[in-house]
Amino acid sequence: MLSYALRTLTRMAITFFVIVTVVFFATRLSGNAVDFVVGDGITSEDRELLISYYELDRPLFTQYLAFLKSFTDGQFGLSFIERRPVSDIVLERIWPSAQLLLAAMTLTLLVSIPLGIVAAIWRDSWIGSAVMMVAFLGYAVPNFVLAVLMMLIFSYWLNWLPVVGNGTALHFIMPTIAMAGVLIAALTRFTRNAMLDVLGQDFMRTARAKGLSEGHVIIKHGLRNAGITILSVIGLQVAGIAAAGSVVIEAIFSWPGIGDLLVSAAVRRDYPVLQFGVLTVALAVIVINALVDLAYAWADPRLRHTVKGGN
Amino acid sequence: MTHSIAVPATSLPATAYRLWRGADPIRKVAILIGVMLVVLAIFAPLIAPFDPNAQSLISRLRPPLGFERAKEGYLLGTDELGRDVLSRSLHGLQLTLMLAGLGATLGLLFGGTLGLLAGVVGGRTEATVMAAVDTQIAVPFTLVALFLLAILGSSIEVIVLVLGLAGWEQYARIVRGEVRRLMNMPFIEAARAAGAGPLRIARHHLLPNIVSPLVVQFTLSLSNIVLLESTLSFLGLGVQPPTATLGAMVGIGRDYMPSAPWIVVAPAMMILFITFAVQILGDWLRDGADVKLRAR
Amino acid sequence: QEITVGAANVSDYLDPGRDHSNVGSQFYYNSFDTLIGKNHDKLDAEWQPALATEWTLVEPKVMELKLREGVVFHNGEPMTADDVVFSLNRMYQADFPPYVVRSRDRLSNFVKAEKVDDFTVRISVEKEEPLWETLLNLQQVMIIPEEYTKGLTGDPQVAEHDDFEAFSLAPVGTGPYRVAEFIPGERVVYERFDDFWGETAPLARATVRQVPETASRVTALKTGEADIVTNIAPDQLAMIETDPNLRTVGSATPLFHVMIMNVNHPELRDPRIRQAMSLAIDRDLLNEALWLGKAVVPSTHTLEEFGELYMPELTTFEYDPERARALLEEAGYDGAEIVYTSFPTYYTNGLLAAQAITEMWQEVGINAKVDVQDKWTGGDPEMMARNWSNPMYFSDPFGSFGVMWAPHGPSEGEGRFNTDAEYADIWERFRFSSDTKARKVAYAELMDRIKQDPPVLPLYRPYESWAMRKDVNWSPKPGHIPYVLDFRAGSISFASN
Amino acid sequence: MTRSPLLTLENLSLSFGSHNAVRDLSFDIARGETLALVGESGSGKSATALAILRLIEREGGRIDGGRIVLHGTPTLELSTLSDRQMQQVRGNRVSMIFQEPMTALNPVMPLGEQVAEVMRLHQGLGTDAARLAARDALARVKIPEPDRRLDQFPHELSGGLRQRVMIAMALACRPDLLIADEPTTALDVTTQAEILALMRQLQDEIGMAVLFITHDMGVVASLAERVVVLKSGMKVEEGGVEDVFLRPRAAYTRTLMAATPKLGSGAPKPLRSAKAPVLAVENLAVRFAVRRGLRRGADLDYHAVNDVSFSIAPGETLGLVGESGCGKSTLARAVMRLIAPSGGRIRLEGQDITHLGGAEMQSLRQRVQMVFQDPFASLNPRMPVVDLITEPAHIHARLSRRARRALAAELLEKVGLEPDAADRFPHQFSGGQRQRLCIARALSVRPALILADEAVSALDVSVARQITDLMGRLQAEDGVSFLFISHDIAVVERVSHRIAVMWAGQIVETGRTEDVLHNPQHPYTQRLLSAIPVPDPSRRKGLQPELAAPTPPGLLLPTGQQPPEAVMVRVAEDHFVAAQDGIESLLLAIPPQLPQAKEHDDVSAPAVRETQHC
Ligand SMILES: Nc1ncnc2c1ncn2[C@@H]1O[C@H](COP(=O)(O)OP(=O)(O)OP(=O)(O)O)[C@@H](O)[C@H]1O
Ligand SMILES: Nc1ncnc2c1ncn2[C@@H]1O[C@H](COP(=O)(O)OP(=O)(O)OP(=O)(O)O)[C@@H](O)[C@H]1O
Ligand SMILES: [Mg+2]
Ligand SMILES: [Mg+2]
């Protein structure tokens, strides 16, 4: 178990280091920050001046070392654009994003697991098809179209829901739904498939032969097994989908989140923010995945003891 | 010597036909829509009444026929530069389907090859590939796309490349997982016992058996790519104007959703139909490919 | 009264000295003062006492200013000559690179400020300055507290770079509103500053919140989450106007959207090609179509705000596709692809105009293509043509055309514009003649140079719109530089209903 | 004897879609009686069982007609009950155990919970009471350390133990009727014997009736009181077990009886050939790295095959027997060089192939072929038969398409399949036919040696018979040698010239078939032989294996350590037995022992061992 944890940690560390490096060089390759940071209309001598002020004139490798070193000072440098410690900027943005993601995940789980089960049980009837159709709809609408559409209906016309920021619980409704749309579609489909796999297994027959009611069989025996499979994808796919979704959703609902921050940092080549932001997100994803892995290993007794000692 | 690769009875057309016969009406409708879209896309240049890029600044933002201020001949109205929305949608459909097809194929080739390599070779290669997969999973793809587009510029080729890279890690994971599973199957051992080398095993024994999960993933990534393309356009990173893609039309047109919704409706509906049809197809193929379900 | 403004953009930092962006201009006037003020209700310059109560030229190159007594900074410190000298010299004798840049393009004639006594300062210039008041009314020379700034980081006695960096996050000025909260890129919260030296601010609190998506801004206005929203594209106006609770205001902002051309690009070296590019663009059509006719299409690089130097009579730029074709022919244009680069979203209608322009170019036979780039490419030798804007940083041709097209100025510095001794000579006359007539003549000469060998085409003064609740009385004032959100007394009020 | 019926089936007809699985089936089961339902694979046995529990609809089937009546209080007509009403019956009055002990248990639920669930449901027990009851249920099926088991999961138990849990679960509510659908088919003989003994004992305790489904006539003979024989969904015979075995009336029953291998019905004469062996294996060892820790000492190796030596002469069949997991397949795979041996030498037709490189090895592969344990899994599901069975030949000789077709036709004929099979895919064949495809594939290169790994274990007796006959024919015609791997000793006896008994990675006894079977020396061999059910009701004996299991050496060892080496001791001509150093002399001193000697009658509980490495 200990060596397993150690291996996982090492692997995480390596992934992290690779990301650090790739992100660093990718940011440098993708255009000179000066063009973005200081903007238009400066003379070449001013340009030189600013380049050296932003320390962009140092050799790439020195910059890289400095970047690595900035991990130790707890601030991770100063944003080129916002002129404040990167850690402040990123940390301030993470919580709203996490909240939104959490809300979206909760909604997703609440909706898609029952839907997936229904779709699996009635896979051959119209109910199953209908559920899947609805789920697919979630996949079929670009999330920003869904977001703007909701905004027009519920705010512009009906004036029921607020659209700016994350101030109150009401603020969560539309962003959460817009973000969960794709997730629900994905997870419903996944739950259905996992459930279908389980439904065909021998132990389900055993459970029925015991005289358990159908509901009990499905929930206690079926879902428990399917759940493990579902868990394994949540970390993998969901993180990616959510990260992609958050960029758009945050922009539309003026959500002070990290997705929005990263895109604008990327667009403006705010290297320090971009680097640290990507790393934070990556770290979050890595940690979430590791947690999911752990949860997976914990939930699946077959993985709980990798090797049982000999006798 | 001609090598006729075995066409299993579970080949795609056969599977598709079997599925079609057993399909419920909803699915049939969805598939018909899909087929119709493809036909529309192929014949877009013939059907489209106007040059998709021809502007007419004086007749911008005209609503579809039947509404006040509509412009003669412009069935679905005009966009923010007075271009025909219908013609742009049709051309956009064509380009979008092409981008999605190319992108998904690229992802399949790239991710699939890496996954195959990882699964067959194992060891260090596998560790490296899987580390790359982990890395990709940890870095939101939107950012990768952003970097690539920034470094390489956003020409169509680069966009195809970017779209192709989206989801490569899924292919790699799937292929590697399948390969690993298959490598433990006795029939692979049987092939080795027969004297088959690694290449033969990969080509004749692994590939045919990975096809169906790949097909399913392919359909999934097709619709993912359509959505991704629209997200890129939303961020202003998509195909360069004035070229029309569905994503670009929706992404740019979103500002007009309150004031001139018709700009967005047609392309958005097309996106909806495409992804919808593709999803159903994929789901369907999955059911068809699933031996366990078929045994019933 | 409190209001919330939904702005398309909120600044990433707040420092009037280093900033000259269209985004930043929105914010400074509420919180900072200049030495010499201006009547913003008027188009023409009418200078008013602000932090300085009197100013006189004591020598041809030295101005002495009497400072207003009893002025207090937002942090409670009283304003003295030390603060003024510090504020001015941070620009005049800049060594903080961002200040150096701003100082060089507009304040290079200023040598230093000196304290005479606690409420008197002297400012000296290198050459006799015809634009004293104008240049003392600049955003860049707004007054900030010395002690506070120096004390922000490191040694409290020394103004380090980091002090200025820190200041831009926690700005302190003398204006009627203090910045109570500032989250870069997200929101600025103003609170009424009770110790303001002038007329008390009408609002107890004003929040400017970034709402980047157009549809979201309009919706926020509908839901009441915002009282005023900025940057409404002309296409959206009609829809808002249909709502009985809302209204819109707008004006042709003192700024040009321009098309710049790289005179040094191999394909464009022949001026006739650039003239053709310019002549092919039907700017009135652009205005009609994209701006619903509300923008202003100039015949030369001039703005009404220039006062005496306003010269609408010059025809430096015009639409003549026939001549364009002829010139292309003459120049032997070989059908080389001419790329028009555009920011994707920065300028209202920018990308649309770009597409329309390329279409117009194609009309006259130019093989044109749009290229969308997020970054500034003005310094890129590959750049052929692109969109840009030329704001009026202050109301003088020097504050608009002059900042960008001076000899060794930014445009030349970026290598897409050339000047020679003759140009420099005309420039000198335009910049420093004490006689307005002479300046006018010189400016006309410059315009002629531009016409002969065009590096730029001003497309139009864009029509910028704000939308707000019907009961909010606010509109952009004619005397301001572009985009200023002026919430001072007399600038905003509410209809009682 | 008056029989009071517990369950009556009247004219039951079942179908799956358009396929009629069972037609017009009638029989009844008396209280306390054991009825065996036998028949070839696919004859409708499971369908009948599922119909009784009314689970058949769930599996996609249907009851077309007939009645199923469960007598008692109250008498119920099961065929008309609603699902809700059936839930009161299932697991309570009628319960069922299934063939596959691994997959029939929920892999992620603690065993205790799986058993307790039934108690809570049918006996209304509370959580704690149910847990206690579950513990007792586990104890009743003689699971050692029942307390600990409550919180274990299925994968932590050996197949035998899992099956006990299944039984505990099924018997938890003391049902009137227990349906056992091939409960021991997946287990090896010794474990099977233990389970059957247990079932018999519990049946006596509880007094329930048992509907026992199997196709193993040996099991039937030793367990059942009455027998119903099914063929293609129809009852062909019904009667007392003695009648059916001794005086079968239906033709099908007679075929079935004839095909059933009976231990002691004679082995092929030992070969006397002076020719050099086709295969000679010396001191072969195979290790698997099971765990690689960070520290050196933490590495564990599993010694699947240890110090194994044997040889096979041309035209000879060596039977390799041993319980599941003892290393038979691993040995075969090592001989094929599919896995690298970690020690010892392999000589094929005189050539040392232990360390041959890939290319050289490839050309030798045509001399030795393998028929894999699981015929379905060893056929690529996406390849048509013509390509499948000619693949080895194609790889070695690059055949043209036409040549491949011709070869395929020839091979198919040889193994008794229709030529049109060439264009079909593996899933379109029955188990027996697939096994023939595997053999055909092995034959495509005219090998000198075929390693047949459990080639008939998955088949029912009549089909198995056909396969072994086919192998015999091949041997006679082409002089092929076989390494015939099985745990079914009766089959091995019929085909093998010599036998090697494998146990815990080692060959513990080897000799001529007759000698080993009639004069087993090693305790494991003795136990194995005693556990085999004899398909003859008149020779019914105590069901428990009569000998306690010898303790196997630990095979999972820290890297570097070796399992104890056994020494082969010659006890008769060509008959060797492994001996640990200590008992070697002892063994040599003791005169040969006959397996019939019943010295252990009083030893009751068979020692149960967890096999954690299978
Ligand atoms: N779910 C199903 N769908 C369709 N046909 C089925 C299904 N289950 C069984 N069958 C068919 O019904 C027939 C009877 O099957 P059943 O499982 O009862 O056979 P069995 O006698 O138990 O065989 P075995 O010994 O192999 O278990 C077979 O022909 C089988 O192919
Ligand atoms: N790749 C492997 N890694 C680790 N252990 C293995 C591996 N392959 C087999 N084993 C172990 O080696 C032992 C022998 O396995 P093998 O398959 O040879 O048994 P067998 O005698 O053929 O059993 P069966 O009758 O069930 O086929 C088993 O305990 C198995 O778990
Ligand atoms: Mg069965
Ligand atoms: Mg085996």
PDB file of N, CA and C in Angstrom, chain D residues 288-324:
ATOM      1  N   PHE D 288       7.065 -16.252 -11.822  1.00  0.00           N
ATOM      2  CA  PHE D 288       6.415 -14.988 -12.188  1.00  0.00           C
ATOM      3  C   PHE D 288       6.760 -13.950 -11.139  1.00  0.00           C
ATOM      4  N   ALA D 289       7.141 -12.795 -11.631  1.00  0.00           N
ATOM      5  CA  ALA D 289       7.374 -11.711 -10.681  1.00  0.00           C
ATOM      6  C   ALA D 289       6.003 -11.192 -10.268  1.00  0.00           C
ATOM      7  N   VAL D 290       5.676 -11.381  -9.035  1.00  0.00           N
ATOM      8  CA  VAL D 290       4.346 -11.005  -8.584  1.00  0.00           C
ATOM      9  C   VAL D 290       4.341  -9.586  -8.072  1.00  0.00           C
ATOM     10  N   ARG D 291       5.383  -9.258  -7.345  1.00  0.00           N
ATOM     11  CA  ARG D 291       5.427  -7.903  -6.813  1.00  0.00           C
ATOM     12  C   ARG D 291       6.841  -7.401  -6.903  1.00  0.00           C
ATOM     13  N   ARG D 292       6.947  -6.196  -7.327  1.00  0.00           N
ATOM     14  CA  ARG D 292       8.251  -5.563  -7.331  1.00  0.00           C
ATOM     15  C   ARG D 292       8.157  -4.347  -6.425  1.00  0.00           C
ATOM     16  N   GLY D 293       8.728  -4.475  -5.272  1.00  0.00           N
ATOM     17  CA  GLY D 293       8.636  -3.376  -4.310  1.00  0.00           C
ATOM     18  C   GLY D 293       9.764  -2.398  -4.535  1.00  0.00           C
ATOM     19  N   LEU D 294       9.828  -1.418  -3.668  1.00  0.00           N
ATOM     20  CA  LEU D 294      10.903  -0.435  -3.785  1.00  0.00           C
ATOM     21  C   LEU D 294      12.174  -0.987  -3.165  1.00  0.00           C
ATOM     22  N   ARG D 295      11.969  -1.716  -2.068  1.00  0.00           N
ATOM     23  CA  ARG D 295      13.135  -2.310  -1.437  1.00  0.00           C
ATOM     24  C   ARG D 295      13.401  -3.659  -2.070  1.00  0.00           C
ATOM     25  N   ARG D 296      14.618  -4.073  -1.977  1.00  0.00           N
ATOM     26  CA  ARG D 296      14.995  -5.327  -2.608  1.00  0.00           C
ATOM     27  C   ARG D 296      14.216  -6.498  -2.022  1.00  0.00           C
ATOM     28  N   GLY D 297      14.213  -6.562  -0.721  1.00  0.00           N
ATOM     29  CA  GLY D 297      13.650  -7.734  -0.067  1.00  0.00           C
ATOM     30  C   GLY D 297      12.148  -7.874  -0.247  1.00  0.00           C
ATOM     31  N   ALA D 298      11.526  -6.800  -0.736  1.00  0.00           N
ATOM     32  CA  ALA D 298      10.076  -6.835  -0.817  1.00  0.00           C
ATOM     33  C   ALA D 298       9.579  -7.566  -2.063  1.00  0.00           C
ATOM     34  N   ASP D 299      10.487  -7.897  -2.963  1.00  0.00           N
ATOM     35  CA  ASP D 299      10.064  -8.556  -4.195  1.00  0.00           C
ATOM     36  C   ASP D 299       9.569  -9.961  -3.911  1.00  0.00           C
ATOM     37  N   LEU D 300       8.472 -10.279  -4.562  1.00  0.00           N
ATOM     38  CA  LEU D 300       7.935 -11.618  -4.399  1.00  0.00           C
ATOM     39  C   LEU D 300       7.865 -12.294  -5.755  1.00  0.00           C
ATOM     40  N   ASP D 301       8.200 -13.570  -5.770  1.00  0.00           N
ATOM     41  CA  ASP D 301       8.070 -14.347  -6.995  1.00  0.00           C
ATOM     42  C   ASP D 301       7.118 -15.488  -6.748  1.00  0.00           C
ATOM     43  N   TYR D 302       6.365 -15.810  -7.780  1.00  0.00           N
ATOM     44  CA  TYR D 302       5.526 -16.988  -7.674  1.00  0.00           C
ATOM     45  C   TYR D 302       6.158 -18.095  -8.503  1.00  0.00           C
ATOM     46  N   HIS D 303       6.470 -19.181  -7.844  1.00  0.00           N
ATOM     47  CA  HIS D 303       7.140 -20.278  -8.536  1.00  0.00           C
ATOM     48  C   HIS D 303       6.096 -21.233  -9.086  1.00  0.00           C
ATOM     49  N   ALA D 304       5.642 -20.931 -10.279  1.00  0.00           N
ATOM     50  CA  ALA D 304       4.527 -21.690 -10.837  1.00  0.00           C
ATOM     51  C   ALA D 304       4.955 -23.093 -11.263  1.00  0.00           C
ATOM     52  N   VAL D 305       6.149 -23.207 -11.750  1.00  0.00           N
ATOM     53  CA  VAL D 305       6.663 -24.516 -12.173  1.00  0.00           C
ATOM     54  C   VAL D 305       8.061 -24.680 -11.597  1.00  0.00           C
ATOM     55  N   ASN D 306       8.282 -25.852 -10.964  1.00  0.00           N
ATOM     56  CA  ASN D 306       9.568 -26.068 -10.313  1.00  0.00           C
ATOM     57  C   ASN D 306      10.192 -27.382 -10.709  1.00  0.00           C
ATOM     58  N   ASP D 307      11.380 -27.271 -11.209  1.00  0.00           N
ATOM     59  CA  ASP D 307      12.188 -28.469 -11.305  1.00  0.00           C
ATOM     60  C   ASP D 307      11.427 -29.625 -11.956  1.00  0.00           C
ATOM     61  N   VAL D 308      10.852 -29.344 -13.070  1.00  0.00           N
ATOM     62  CA  VAL D 308      10.042 -30.374 -13.732  1.00  0.00           C
ATOM     63  C   VAL D 308      10.841 -31.026 -14.851  1.00  0.00           C
ATOM     64  N   SER D 309      10.868 -32.333 -14.835  1.00  0.00           N
ATOM     65  CA  SER D 309      11.548 -33.078 -15.895  1.00  0.00           C
ATOM     66  C   SER D 309      10.622 -34.156 -16.427  1.00  0.00           C
ATOM     67  N   PHE D 310      10.578 -34.282 -17.729  1.00  0.00           N
ATOM     68  CA  PHE D 310       9.851 -35.394 -18.325  1.00  0.00           C
ATOM     69  C   PHE D 310      10.244 -35.468 -19.788  1.00  0.00           C
ATOM     70  N   SER D 311       9.832 -36.508 -20.439  1.00  0.00           N
ATOM     71  CA  SER D 311      10.066 -36.587 -21.872  1.00  0.00           C
ATOM     72  C   SER D 311       8.910 -37.312 -22.535  1.00  0.00           C
ATOM     73  N   ILE D 312       8.764 -37.058 -23.813  1.00  0.00           N
ATOM     74  CA  ILE D 312       7.693 -37.690 -24.564  1.00  0.00           C
ATOM     75  C   ILE D 312       8.292 -38.323 -25.807  1.00  0.00           C
ATOM     76  N   ALA D 313       7.969 -39.568 -26.014  1.00  0.00           N
ATOM     77  CA  ALA D 313       8.502 -40.281 -27.167  1.00  0.00           C
ATOM     78  C   ALA D 313       7.613 -40.035 -28.371  1.00  0.00           C
ATOM     79  N   PRO D 314       8.137 -40.266 -29.567  1.00  0.00           N
ATOM     80  CA  PRO D 314       7.297 -40.098 -30.752  1.00  0.00           C
ATOM     81  C   PRO D 314       6.087 -41.031 -30.673  1.00  0.00           C
ATOM     82  N   GLY D 315       4.936 -40.469 -31.012  1.00  0.00           N
ATOM     83  CA  GLY D 315       3.723 -41.275 -31.015  1.00  0.00           C
ATOM     84  C   GLY D 315       3.171 -41.548 -29.626  1.00  0.00           C
ATOM     85  N   GLU D 316       3.757 -40.945 -28.648  1.00  0.00           N
ATOM     86  CA  GLU D 316       3.315 -41.221 -27.290  1.00  0.00           C
ATOM     87  C   GLU D 316       2.415 -40.092 -26.773  1.00  0.00           C
ATOM     88  N   THR D 317       1.515 -40.456 -25.881  1.00  0.00           N
ATOM     89  CA  THR D 317       0.722 -39.437 -25.197  1.00  0.00           C
ATOM     90  C   THR D 317       1.070 -39.462 -23.724  1.00  0.00           C
ATOM     91  N   LEU D 318       1.492 -38.304 -23.233  1.00  0.00           N
ATOM     92  CA  LEU D 318       1.743 -38.185 -21.809  1.00  0.00           C
ATOM     93  C   LEU D 318       0.576 -37.403 -21.213  1.00  0.00           C
ATOM     94  N   GLY D 319      -0.101 -38.026 -20.286  1.00  0.00           N
ATOM     95  CA  GLY D 319      -1.195 -37.319 -19.629  1.00  0.00           C
ATOM     96  C   GLY D 319      -0.643 -36.512 -18.465  1.00  0.00           C
ATOM     97  N   LEU D 320      -1.034 -35.256 -18.386  1.00  0.00           N
ATOM     98  CA  LEU D 320      -0.569 -34.425 -17.266  1.00  0.00           C
ATOM     99  C   LEU D 320      -1.802 -34.045 -16.453  1.00  0.00           C
ATOM    100  N   VAL D 321      -1.868 -34.563 -15.235  1.00  0.00           N
ATOM    101  CA  VAL D 321      -3.038 -34.273 -14.427  1.00  0.00           C
ATOM    102  C   VAL D 321      -2.642 -33.472 -13.203  1.00  0.00           C
ATOM    103  N   GLY D 322      -3.641 -32.873 -12.607  1.00  0.00           N
ATOM    104  CA  GLY D 322      -3.364 -32.069 -11.432  1.00  0.00           C
ATOM    105  C   GLY D 322      -4.471 -31.063 -11.265  1.00  0.00           C
ATOM    106  N   GLU D 323      -4.628 -30.599 -10.048  1.00  0.00           N
ATOM    107  CA  GLU D 323      -5.759 -29.721  -9.812  1.00  0.00           C
ATOM    108  C   GLU D 323      -5.534 -28.358 -10.454  1.00  0.00           C
ATOM    109  N   SER D 324      -6.603 -27.603 -10.473  1.00  0.00           N
ATOM    110  CA  SER D 324      -6.551 -26.278 -11.070  1.00  0.00           C
ATOM    111  C   SER D 324      -5.479 -25.430 -10.394  1.00  0.00           C
TER     112      SER D 324
END
